[in-house]
Tab-separated table of C-alpha atoms and ligand atoms in Angstrom:
chain	number	residue	atom	x	y	z
A	469	UNK	CA	93.768	-32.495	285.710
A	470	UNK	CA	93.304	-35.112	288.392
A	471	UNK	CA	96.233	-37.070	286.952
A	472	UNK	CA	98.397	-33.974	287.024
A	473	UNK	CA	97.502	-33.277	290.608
A	474	UNK	CA	98.235	-36.943	291.508
A	475	UNK	CA	101.698	-36.564	289.832
A	476	UNK	CA	102.266	-33.362	291.797
A	477	UNK	CA	101.406	-35.155	295.049
A	478	UNK	CA	103.819	-37.976	294.202
A	479	UNK	CA	106.484	-35.400	293.419
A	480	UNK	CA	105.926	-33.630	296.730
A	481	UNK	CA	106.270	-36.849	298.661
A	482	UNK	CA	109.391	-37.697	296.715
A	483	UNK	CA	110.815	-34.244	297.456
A	484	UNK	CA	110.124	-34.776	301.168
A	485	UNK	CA	111.958	-38.116	300.952
A	486	UNK	CA	114.913	-36.516	299.222
A	487	UNK	CA	115.077	-33.462	301.435
A	488	UNK	CA	114.104	-34.448	304.985
A	489	UNK	CA	114.765	-38.171	304.452
A	490	UNK	CA	118.164	-37.967	302.739
A	491	UNK	CA	119.715	-34.521	302.723
A	492	UNK	CA	119.208	-32.982	306.178
A	493	UNK	CA	120.755	-33.460	309.588
A	494	UNK	CA	117.527	-33.847	311.543
A	495	UNK	CA	117.837	-32.786	315.171
A	496	UNK	CA	114.146	-32.395	316.013
A	497	UNK	CA	113.974	-34.096	319.405
A	498	UNK	CA	110.453	-35.509	318.946
A	499	UNK	CA	111.100	-37.368	315.708
A	500	UNK	CA	112.872	-40.499	314.533
A	501	UNK	CA	112.997	-42.862	311.607
A	502	UNK	CA	111.592	-46.344	311.464
A	503	UNK	CA	113.737	-49.245	310.357
A	504	UNK	CA	113.360	-50.290	306.699
A	505	UNK	CA	111.482	-53.423	307.730
A	506	UNK	CA	109.100	-51.460	309.942
A	507	UNK	CA	108.549	-48.976	307.114
A	508	UNK	CA	107.818	-51.713	304.600
A	509	UNK	CA	105.183	-53.217	306.860
A	510	UNK	CA	103.499	-49.852	307.326
A	511	UNK	CA	101.908	-50.301	303.876
A	512	UNK	CA	99.412	-53.109	304.232
A	513	UNK	CA	95.785	-54.060	304.226
A	514	UNK	CA	95.804	-53.372	307.972
A	515	UNK	CA	95.466	-49.697	306.991
A	516	UNK	CA	91.988	-50.325	305.604
A	517	UNK	CA	90.404	-52.189	308.504
A	518	UNK	CA	88.566	-51.816	311.779
A	519	UNK	CA	89.149	-53.896	314.892
A	520	UNK	CA	87.164	-52.189	317.629
A	521	UNK	CA	87.373	-53.868	320.999
A	522	UNK	CA	89.977	-56.014	322.734
A	523	UNK	CA	92.313	-58.535	321.190
A	524	UNK	CA	90.456	-61.803	320.490
A	525	UNK	CA	87.156	-60.072	321.430
A	526	UNK	CA	86.363	-57.693	318.587
A	527	UNK	CA	83.181	-55.970	317.585
A	528	UNK	CA	83.928	-56.729	313.905
A	529	UNK	CA	84.600	-59.859	311.922
A	530	UNK	CA	87.752	-60.276	309.853
A	531	UNK	CA	90.232	-59.508	312.596
A	532	UNK	CA	92.074	-62.853	312.876
A	533	UNK	CA	95.481	-61.558	311.695
A	534	UNK	CA	95.027	-58.215	313.402
A	535	UNK	CA	94.442	-60.055	316.652
A	536	UNK	CA	97.606	-62.037	316.247
A	537	UNK	CA	99.743	-59.020	315.439
A	538	UNK	CA	98.256	-56.910	318.250
A	539	UNK	CA	98.728	-59.788	320.655
A	540	UNK	CA	102.437	-60.035	319.686
A	541	UNK	CA	102.749	-56.269	320.099
A	542	UNK	CA	101.180	-56.293	323.545
A	543	UNK	CA	103.421	-59.135	324.744
A	544	UNK	CA	106.564	-57.516	323.344
A	545	UNK	CA	105.609	-54.112	324.779
A	546	UNK	CA	104.963	-55.614	328.168
A	547	UNK	CA	108.429	-57.148	328.113
A	548	UNK	CA	110.318	-54.205	326.628
A	549	UNK	CA	108.695	-51.582	328.893
A	550	UNK	CA	108.478	-53.810	331.949
A	551	UNK	CA	104.748	-53.390	332.557
A	552	UNK	CA	101.977	-55.840	333.320
A	553	UNK	CA	99.218	-53.921	331.612
A	554	UNK	CA	99.583	-52.249	328.214
A	555	UNK	CA	97.194	-50.538	325.850
A	556	UNK	CA	98.440	-49.348	322.526
A	557	UNK	CA	95.161	-48.219	320.984
A	558	UNK	CA	95.525	-44.508	321.668
A	559	UNK	CA	96.725	-43.218	318.318
A	560	UNK	CA	98.932	-40.524	319.786
A	561	UNK	CA	100.668	-39.508	322.969
A	562	UNK	CA	98.438	-36.503	323.553
A	563	UNK	CA	95.363	-38.721	323.262
A	564	UNK	CA	96.929	-41.148	325.759
A	565	UNK	CA	97.219	-38.242	328.188
A	566	UNK	CA	93.614	-37.291	327.615
A	567	UNK	CA	92.606	-40.882	328.430
A	568	UNK	CA	94.497	-40.670	331.717
A	569	UNK	CA	92.776	-37.415	332.544
A	570	UNK	CA	89.370	-38.929	331.724
A	571	UNK	CA	90.074	-42.147	333.627
A	572	UNK	CA	91.627	-40.732	336.774
A	573	UNK	CA	89.943	-37.338	337.263
A	574	UNK	CA	86.653	-35.534	336.862
A	575	UNK	CA	85.817	-32.028	335.611
A	576	UNK	CA	86.814	-29.393	338.163
A	577	UNK	CA	89.492	-31.606	339.745
A	578	UNK	CA	92.946	-30.064	340.285
A	579	UNK	CA	96.069	-31.523	338.730
A	580	UNK	CA	99.707	-30.391	338.840
A	581	UNK	CA	101.990	-30.215	335.807
A	582	UNK	CA	104.942	-28.303	334.441
A	583	UNK	CA	104.385	-25.084	332.504
A	584	UNK	CA	105.338	-25.229	328.844
A	585	UNK	CA	108.530	-23.118	329.122
A	586	UNK	CA	109.692	-25.516	331.856
A	587	UNK	CA	109.145	-28.504	329.590
A	588	UNK	CA	105.453	-29.296	330.103
A	589	UNK	CA	103.613	-30.483	327.019
A	590	UNK	CA	100.547	-28.531	325.831
A	591	UNK	CA	98.397	-31.551	326.650
A	592	UNK	CA	99.271	-31.072	330.361
A	593	UNK	CA	97.789	-27.613	330.429
A	594	UNK	CA	94.463	-25.862	330.483
A	595	UNK	CA	94.644	-24.977	326.780
A	596	UNK	CA	95.287	-28.668	325.931
A	597	UNK	CA	93.989	-32.103	326.952
A	598	UNK	CA	93.821	-31.240	330.676
A	599	UNK	CA	91.603	-28.268	329.836
A	600	UNK	CA	89.462	-30.399	327.530
A	601	UNK	CA	88.699	-32.549	330.558
A	602	UNK	CA	87.864	-29.415	332.560
A	603	UNK	CA	90.743	-29.873	334.986
A	604	UNK	CA	92.202	-27.034	337.024
A	605	UNK	CA	95.925	-26.926	336.406
A	606	UNK	CA	98.459	-25.982	339.086
A	607	UNK	CA	102.090	-25.382	338.169
A	608	UNK	CA	104.829	-27.691	339.289
A	609	UNK	CA	107.659	-25.425	340.600
A	610	UNK	CA	110.813	-25.758	338.548
A	611	UNK	CA	114.478	-24.895	339.170
A	612	UNK	CA	115.826	-22.987	336.171
A	613	UNK	CA	119.348	-23.675	337.217
A	614	UNK	CA	119.010	-27.430	337.520
A	615	UNK	CA	116.299	-27.806	334.875
A	616	UNK	CA	114.388	-30.053	337.237
A	617	UNK	CA	111.443	-30.024	339.618
A	618	UNK	CA	111.791	-28.042	342.859
A	619	UNK	CA	110.695	-30.713	345.336
A	620	UNK	CA	110.305	-28.554	348.398
A	621	UNK	CA	108.129	-26.020	346.584
A	622	UNK	CA	106.134	-28.851	344.982
A	623	UNK	CA	105.412	-30.242	348.389
A	624	UNK	CA	103.718	-26.963	349.341
A	625	UNK	CA	101.748	-26.777	346.066
A	626	UNK	CA	100.488	-30.348	346.558
A	627	UNK	CA	99.524	-29.794	350.178
A	628	UNK	CA	97.498	-26.737	349.228
A	629	UNK	CA	96.019	-27.729	345.897
A	630	UNK	CA	95.492	-31.469	346.614
A	631	UNK	CA	95.771	-32.471	342.970
A	632	UNK	CA	94.127	-35.676	341.758
A	633	UNK	CA	96.970	-36.267	339.344
A	634	UNK	CA	100.585	-35.142	339.304
A	635	UNK	CA	101.811	-35.276	335.725
A	636	UNK	CA	105.544	-35.677	335.210
A	637	UNK	CA	107.765	-35.902	332.152
A	638	UNK	CA	107.843	-33.345	329.376
A	639	UNK	CA	108.841	-32.067	325.993
A	640	UNK	CA	111.983	-30.285	327.104
A	641	UNK	CA	113.298	-33.059	329.298
A	642	UNK	CA	116.985	-33.044	330.110
A	643	UNK	CA	117.139	-34.865	333.446
A	644	UNK	CA	115.116	-37.629	335.113
A	645	UNK	CA	112.371	-36.295	337.358
A	646	UNK	CA	112.504	-37.235	341.086
A	647	UNK	CA	109.647	-39.760	340.723
A	648	UNK	CA	110.428	-41.587	343.984
A	649	UNK	CA	110.178	-38.423	346.087
A	650	UNK	CA	107.160	-37.142	344.234
A	651	UNK	CA	105.332	-40.414	344.653
A	652	UNK	CA	105.772	-40.048	348.445
A	653	UNK	CA	104.443	-36.458	348.238
A	654	UNK	CA	101.549	-37.676	346.099
A	655	UNK	CA	100.615	-40.456	348.467
A	656	UNK	CA	100.027	-37.934	351.248
A	657	UNK	CA	97.082	-36.450	349.347
A	658	UNK	CA	96.052	-39.570	347.460
A	659	UNK	CA	97.198	-38.217	344.078
A	660	UNK	CA	98.057	-40.440	341.153
A	661	UNK	CA	101.542	-40.022	339.630
A	662	UNK	CA	101.241	-39.949	335.867
A	663	UNK	CA	104.557	-40.000	333.940
A	664	UNK	CA	104.581	-38.851	330.338
A	665	UNK	CA	107.476	-40.684	328.700
A	666	UNK	CA	106.722	-39.495	325.142
A	667	UNK	CA	110.248	-38.214	324.639
A	668	UNK	CA	112.256	-40.703	326.633
A	669	UNK	CA	110.457	-44.000	325.984
A	670	UNK	CA	113.386	-45.434	323.956
A	671	UNK	CA	115.884	-44.377	326.640
A	672	UNK	CA	113.758	-45.946	329.384
A	673	UNK	CA	113.387	-49.201	327.425
A	674	UNK	CA	117.112	-49.158	326.597
A	675	UNK	CA	117.940	-48.894	330.335
A	676	UNK	CA	119.504	-45.405	329.989
A	677	UNK	CA	116.982	-43.262	331.863
A	678	UNK	CA	114.876	-43.679	334.992
A	679	UNK	CA	112.346	-46.562	335.278
A	680	UNK	CA	109.233	-44.561	336.257
A	681	UNK	CA	107.033	-47.503	337.242
A	682	UNK	CA	109.755	-48.967	339.467
A	683	UNK	CA	110.252	-45.548	341.043
A	684	UNK	CA	106.573	-45.225	341.991
A	685	UNK	CA	104.673	-43.784	339.003
A	686	UNK	CA	101.155	-45.207	338.800
A	687	UNK	CA	100.790	-44.938	335.030
A	688	UNK	CA	102.991	-44.115	332.009
A	689	UNK	CA	101.873	-42.640	328.716
A	690	UNK	CA	104.076	-42.100	325.648
A	691	UNK	CA	104.382	-41.647	321.916
A	692	UNK	CA	105.905	-44.574	320.096
A	693	UNK	CA	107.929	-42.476	317.648
A	694	UNK	CA	110.382	-40.214	319.399
A	695	UNK	CA	113.386	-41.862	321.097
A	696	UNK	CA	111.443	-45.098	320.622
A	697	UNK	CA	111.736	-45.337	316.815
A	698	UNK	CA	108.411	-46.872	315.927
A	699	UNK	CA	105.439	-45.736	313.879
A	700	UNK	CA	103.581	-42.633	315.014
A	701	UNK	CA	101.211	-43.629	317.790
A	702	UNK	CA	100.549	-43.661	321.514
A	703	UNK	CA	100.860	-46.162	324.367
A	704	UNK	CA	99.743	-46.455	327.988
A	705	UNK	CA	101.184	-48.851	330.486
A	706	UNK	CA	101.032	-49.567	334.193
A	707	UNK	CA	101.483	-52.307	336.799
A	708	UNK	CA	98.293	-51.312	338.679
A	709	UNK	CA	95.226	-53.263	337.650
A	710	UNK	CA	92.887	-50.749	339.363
A	711	UNK	CA	94.435	-47.827	337.489
A	712	UNK	CA	94.376	-49.709	334.169
A	713	UNK	CA	90.721	-50.631	334.594
A	714	UNK	CA	89.856	-46.912	334.899
A	715	UNK	CA	91.971	-45.639	332.018
A	716	UNK	CA	91.305	-48.435	329.507
A	717	UNK	CA	87.606	-47.617	328.957
A	718	UNK	CA	88.646	-43.992	328.393
A	719	UNK	CA	90.761	-45.178	325.472
A	720	UNK	CA	88.128	-47.544	324.072
A	721	UNK	CA	85.202	-47.009	323.838
A	722	UNK	CA	85.944	-43.466	325.172
A	723	UNK	CA	88.302	-41.716	322.804
A	724	UNK	CA	89.310	-44.145	320.054
A	725	UNK	CA	87.245	-46.196	317.684
A	726	UNK	CA	89.595	-47.357	314.939
A	727	UNK	CA	93.087	-47.554	316.427
A	728	UNK	CA	94.940	-47.112	313.061
A	729	UNK	CA	95.901	-50.725	312.600
A	730	UNK	CA	98.660	-50.185	310.059
A	731	UNK	CA	100.852	-49.126	313.002
A	732	UNK	CA	100.742	-52.528	314.596
A	733	UNK	CA	103.014	-54.670	312.346
A	734	UNK	CA	105.606	-51.843	312.302
A	735	UNK	CA	105.388	-51.455	316.081
A	736	UNK	CA	105.824	-55.227	316.569
A	737	UNK	CA	108.965	-55.197	314.402
A	738	UNK	CA	110.349	-52.129	316.174
A	739	UNK	CA	109.796	-53.741	319.558
A	740	UNK	CA	111.575	-56.853	318.327
A	741	UNK	CA	114.482	-54.806	317.074
A	742	UNK	CA	114.569	-52.892	320.353
A	743	UNK	CA	114.983	-56.156	322.234
A	744	UNK	CA	117.989	-56.909	320.109
A	745	UNK	CA	119.640	-53.478	319.783
A	746	UNK	CA	117.813	-51.073	322.081
A	747	UNK	CA	120.425	-50.953	324.883
A	748	UNK	CA	123.288	-50.168	322.532
A	749	UNK	CA	121.229	-47.550	320.698
A	750	UNK	CA	119.980	-45.787	323.856
A	751	UNK	CA	123.504	-45.597	325.320
A	752	UNK	CA	124.841	-43.982	322.133
A	753	UNK	CA	121.917	-41.492	321.971
A	754	UNK	CA	122.810	-40.134	325.428
A	755	UNK	CA	126.551	-40.151	324.691
A	756	UNK	CA	125.915	-38.219	321.479
A	757	UNK	CA	123.681	-35.657	323.195
A	758	UNK	CA	126.357	-35.022	325.798
A	759	UNK	CA	129.065	-34.784	323.132
A	760	UNK	CA	127.052	-32.304	321.096
A	761	UNK	CA	126.388	-30.200	324.212
A	762	UNK	CA	130.057	-30.227	325.151
A	763	UNK	CA	131.257	-29.301	321.658
A	764	UNK	CA	128.806	-26.363	321.397
A	765	UNK	CA	129.598	-25.212	324.940
A	766	UNK	CA	133.353	-25.292	324.259
A	767	UNK	CA	132.698	-23.205	321.179
A	768	UNK	CA	131.079	-20.532	323.372
A	769	UNK	CA	127.381	-21.396	323.071
A	770	UNK	CA	125.127	-21.051	326.084
A	771	UNK	CA	124.179	-24.706	326.397
A	772	UNK	CA	121.996	-25.169	329.480
A	773	UNK	CA	123.315	-27.023	332.555
A	774	UNK	CA	127.064	-27.272	331.926
A	775	UNK	CA	127.363	-28.139	335.639
A	776	UNK	CA	125.367	-31.325	334.953
A	777	UNK	CA	127.078	-32.348	331.720
A	778	UNK	CA	124.224	-30.691	329.790
A	779	UNK	CA	121.872	-33.647	329.762
A	780	UNK	CA	121.004	-37.201	330.683
A	781	UNK	CA	118.586	-37.622	327.783
A	782	UNK	CA	118.637	-37.286	323.999
A	783	UNK	CA	118.121	-33.495	324.247
A	784	UNK	CA	120.162	-30.421	324.864
A	785	UNK	CA	118.836	-26.883	325.042
A	786	UNK	CA	120.763	-23.838	323.903
A	787	UNK	CA	119.971	-20.219	324.707
A	788	UNK	CA	120.508	-18.482	321.382
A	789	UNK	CA	119.397	-14.961	322.439
A	790	UNK	CA	122.808	-13.675	321.299
A	791	UNK	CA	122.204	-15.156	317.854
A	792	UNK	CA	118.836	-13.477	317.213
A	793	UNK	CA	116.663	-15.828	319.324
A	794	UNK	CA	115.215	-19.295	318.678
A	795	UNK	CA	113.039	-18.512	315.663
A	796	UNK	CA	115.732	-16.787	313.683
A	797	UNK	CA	118.402	-19.364	314.611
A	798	UNK	CA	116.170	-22.289	313.653
A	799	UNK	CA	115.306	-20.623	310.330
A	800	UNK	CA	118.925	-19.975	309.431
A	801	UNK	CA	119.882	-23.487	310.326
A	802	UNK	CA	117.073	-24.836	308.149
A	803	UNK	CA	118.560	-22.931	305.215
A	804	UNK	CA	121.686	-25.021	305.720
A	805	UNK	CA	119.619	-28.240	305.994
A	806	UNK	CA	120.127	-28.524	309.775
A	807	UNK	CA	116.649	-29.023	311.245
A	808	UNK	CA	115.983	-28.006	314.861
A	809	UNK	CA	113.062	-26.350	316.590
A	810	UNK	CA	112.820	-23.058	318.421
A	811	UNK	CA	111.962	-23.678	322.082
A	812	UNK	CA	110.817	-21.700	325.054
A	813	UNK	CA	113.185	-21.735	327.966
A	814	UNK	CA	111.948	-21.608	331.572
A	815	UNK	CA	112.559	-17.866	331.958
A	816	UNK	CA	110.829	-16.874	328.686
A	817	UNK	CA	107.801	-14.675	329.112
A	818	UNK	CA	106.941	-14.659	325.385
A	819	UNK	CA	104.709	-17.134	323.558
A	820	UNK	CA	105.895	-19.655	320.948
A	821	UNK	CA	104.735	-17.331	318.114
A	822	UNK	CA	107.003	-14.616	319.374
A	823	UNK	CA	110.636	-15.540	319.482
A	824	UNK	CA	111.541	-17.898	322.287
A	825	UNK	CA	115.130	-17.644	323.407
A	826	UNK	CA	116.137	-21.224	322.826
A	827	UNK	CA	116.553	-24.073	320.430
A	828	UNK	CA	116.138	-27.725	321.381
A	829	UNK	CA	118.379	-30.305	319.806
A	830	UNK	CA	117.866	-34.085	319.809
A	831	UNK	CA	120.508	-36.734	319.039
A	832	UNK	CA	118.270	-39.754	318.487
A	833	UNK	CA	117.830	-39.694	314.697
A	834	UNK	CA	121.440	-39.043	313.790
A	835	UNK	CA	122.340	-41.860	316.207
A	836	UNK	CA	120.002	-44.176	314.301
A	837	UNK	CA	122.035	-43.398	311.227
A	838	UNK	CA	125.159	-44.573	312.993
A	839	UNK	CA	126.717	-41.243	313.938
A	840	UNK	CA	128.865	-41.112	317.019
A	841	UNK	CA	130.759	-38.566	319.140
A	842	UNK	CA	133.126	-37.539	316.322
A	843	UNK	CA	130.173	-36.619	314.079
A	844	UNK	CA	128.597	-34.662	316.946
A	845	UNK	CA	131.660	-32.457	316.921
A	846	UNK	CA	131.261	-31.973	313.165
A	847	UNK	CA	127.597	-31.106	313.621
A	848	UNK	CA	128.468	-28.600	316.364
A	849	UNK	CA	130.900	-26.929	314.022
A	850	UNK	CA	128.339	-26.747	311.241
A	851	UNK	CA	125.762	-25.195	313.623
A	852	UNK	CA	128.365	-22.729	314.740
A	853	UNK	CA	129.331	-21.861	311.144
A	854	UNK	CA	125.684	-20.934	310.459
A	855	UNK	CA	124.872	-19.051	313.640
A	856	UNK	CA	128.114	-17.084	313.702
A	857	UNK	CA	127.850	-16.435	309.969
A	858	UNK	CA	131.407	-17.783	309.526
A	859	UNK	CA	130.808	-19.238	306.063
A	860	UNK	CA	128.240	-18.790	303.308
A	861	UNK	CA	125.074	-20.821	304.033
A	862	UNK	CA	125.327	-22.655	300.707
A	863	UNK	CA	128.795	-23.911	301.592
A	864	UNK	CA	127.628	-25.216	304.979
A	865	UNK	CA	124.577	-26.787	303.360
A	866	UNK	CA	126.787	-28.703	300.948
A	867	UNK	CA	128.876	-30.012	303.892
A	868	UNK	CA	125.712	-30.985	305.763
A	869	UNK	CA	124.545	-33.023	302.783
A	870	UNK	CA	127.978	-34.594	302.473
A	871	UNK	CA	127.954	-35.640	306.137
A	872	UNK	CA	124.445	-37.066	305.812
A	873	UNK	CA	125.433	-39.081	302.721
A	874	UNK	CA	128.232	-40.707	304.697
A	875	UNK	CA	125.534	-42.353	306.893
A	876	UNK	CA	122.898	-43.570	304.486
A	877	UNK	CA	121.374	-46.490	306.406
A	878	UNK	CA	119.520	-47.072	309.630
A	879	UNK	CA	121.451	-48.909	312.377
A	880	UNK	CA	120.223	-50.875	315.405
A	881	UNK	CA	117.668	-52.836	313.365
A	882	UNK	CA	117.169	-56.052	311.401
A	883	UNK	CA	118.632	-56.184	307.921
A	884	UNK	CA	115.774	-55.924	305.456
A	885	UNK	CA	117.894	-57.536	302.751
A	886	UNK	CA	117.689	-60.803	304.681
A	887	UNK	CA	113.881	-60.716	304.282
A	888	UNK	CA	113.424	-61.054	300.509
A	889	UNK	CA	109.771	-61.897	301.052
A	890	UNK	CA	109.193	-58.190	301.788
A	891	UNK	CA	109.704	-57.250	298.139
A	892	UNK	CA	107.135	-59.842	297.061
A	893	UNK	CA	104.754	-58.601	299.731
A	894	UNK	CA	105.051	-54.930	298.750
A	895	UNK	CA	104.569	-55.763	295.085
A	896	UNK	CA	101.554	-57.933	295.973
A	897	UNK	CA	100.066	-55.259	298.212
A	898	UNK	CA	100.413	-52.508	295.605
A	899	UNK	CA	99.541	-54.727	292.655
A	900	UNK	CA	102.576	-53.624	290.656
A	901	UNK	CA	105.872	-55.123	289.699
A	902	UNK	CA	108.658	-53.543	291.747
A	903	UNK	CA	112.095	-53.189	290.242
A	904	UNK	CA	115.333	-51.468	291.341
B	2279	PLP	C1	105.821	-34.774	326.548
B	2279	PLP	C2	104.927	-34.963	325.357
B	2279	PLP	N1	103.771	-35.576	325.568
B	2279	PLP	C3	102.894	-35.782	324.559
B	2279	PLP	C4	103.210	-35.380	323.286
B	2279	PLP	C5	102.204	-35.594	322.196
B	2279	PLP	O1	102.532	-36.716	321.517
B	2279	PLP	P1	101.803	-37.030	320.116
B	2279	PLP	O2	102.410	-36.091	319.146
B	2279	PLP	O3	102.150	-38.477	319.913
B	2279	PLP	O4	100.352	-36.790	320.346
B	2279	PLP	C6	104.423	-34.723	323.036
B	2279	PLP	C7	104.755	-34.341	321.651
B	2279	PLP	O5	105.765	-33.954	321.294
B	2279	PLP	C8	105.330	-34.522	324.118
B	2279	PLP	O6	106.455	-33.877	323.938
């Protein structure tokens, strides 16, 4: 029985690999794929260990190699993200946000953040991490037309509410936020500017989005697995020693004990690869998102912000009310192996469980597979085929799989075949002989 169940689990994982890993066009904006080398190093003895404490100063013995790898990671992250102080022990982006809320505010303090339909993440809100810390959340006013923060209205909110933290960034994030102006507004009431770069970390590091620290943000949090194509995890960085010294204890010993060490070798390799190929990758991600937006718009879809070339990030947002709403559209696209998520748009009054009017589309993963503007036009056509019901779903699905098969390997990374020692390592780690 146990053996049968084990076989079933293996089969399920293999099916995931075959379906999501090899047969779909994945356009979920919060996901990405690691490079083969980063993936290979995700399976190691690091996954079994503890290393509480700071690098070189651990609470546990046996951390010599972990210290070395984490030290490499910290140095590379500092360089790639342009920050003096880095902590990568929060195991997710939401947890990194919670650490900021713990470090820089107290229960009952006001903060300001975007509402979820305007792009705010759940962790910014009273029902998420901000609420867990007992913070009182004020809305950052948002222009639906420009899909960006309404500075004048924000000024009034800040003057009245006197937030301790202004949280910027978001999950639906098409255009850079006006960090410079907001940091001026914040300084008038002594608020910290916290920038959540979960979605755009790879674009920032690749020099294709704003540089929040240089523009005046006090602290940045992020996930390491969205446009930055590393292992799933979180990161916090800043150039302010005083801010770091308040947030760091909230991460450890506050919120994290074991920081999921198997992430570290993969993160180090991804950072290294980003130094080599990150600029080229980030540029293509944005080009592809714009191309996809343009192709869908020219086909008659209501892509948001045509007057601003749709986006400056990896995302575009499409109002699919005419096509049955976000939930129905995403479901039908899934049947054709095109994976997107339904998304609230700023004017939506419904909740996520009801049907939001939009879908959100991200170009970062298909870019990693080497797709360019020409393929974005093909993807737009496939999306249109499904949503307009122009062709049988099965036929579109077969074309989707064909397109995906044309781009089998990950680009913008080191060539795993040049590192033969990896096969020996994997076989050693698993205790089995690996063959083709
Ligand atoms: C803006 C933003 N912040 C934080 C998170 C949470 O990140 P994680 O899933 O790493 O906890 C997300 C998740 O998608 C996000 O979009």
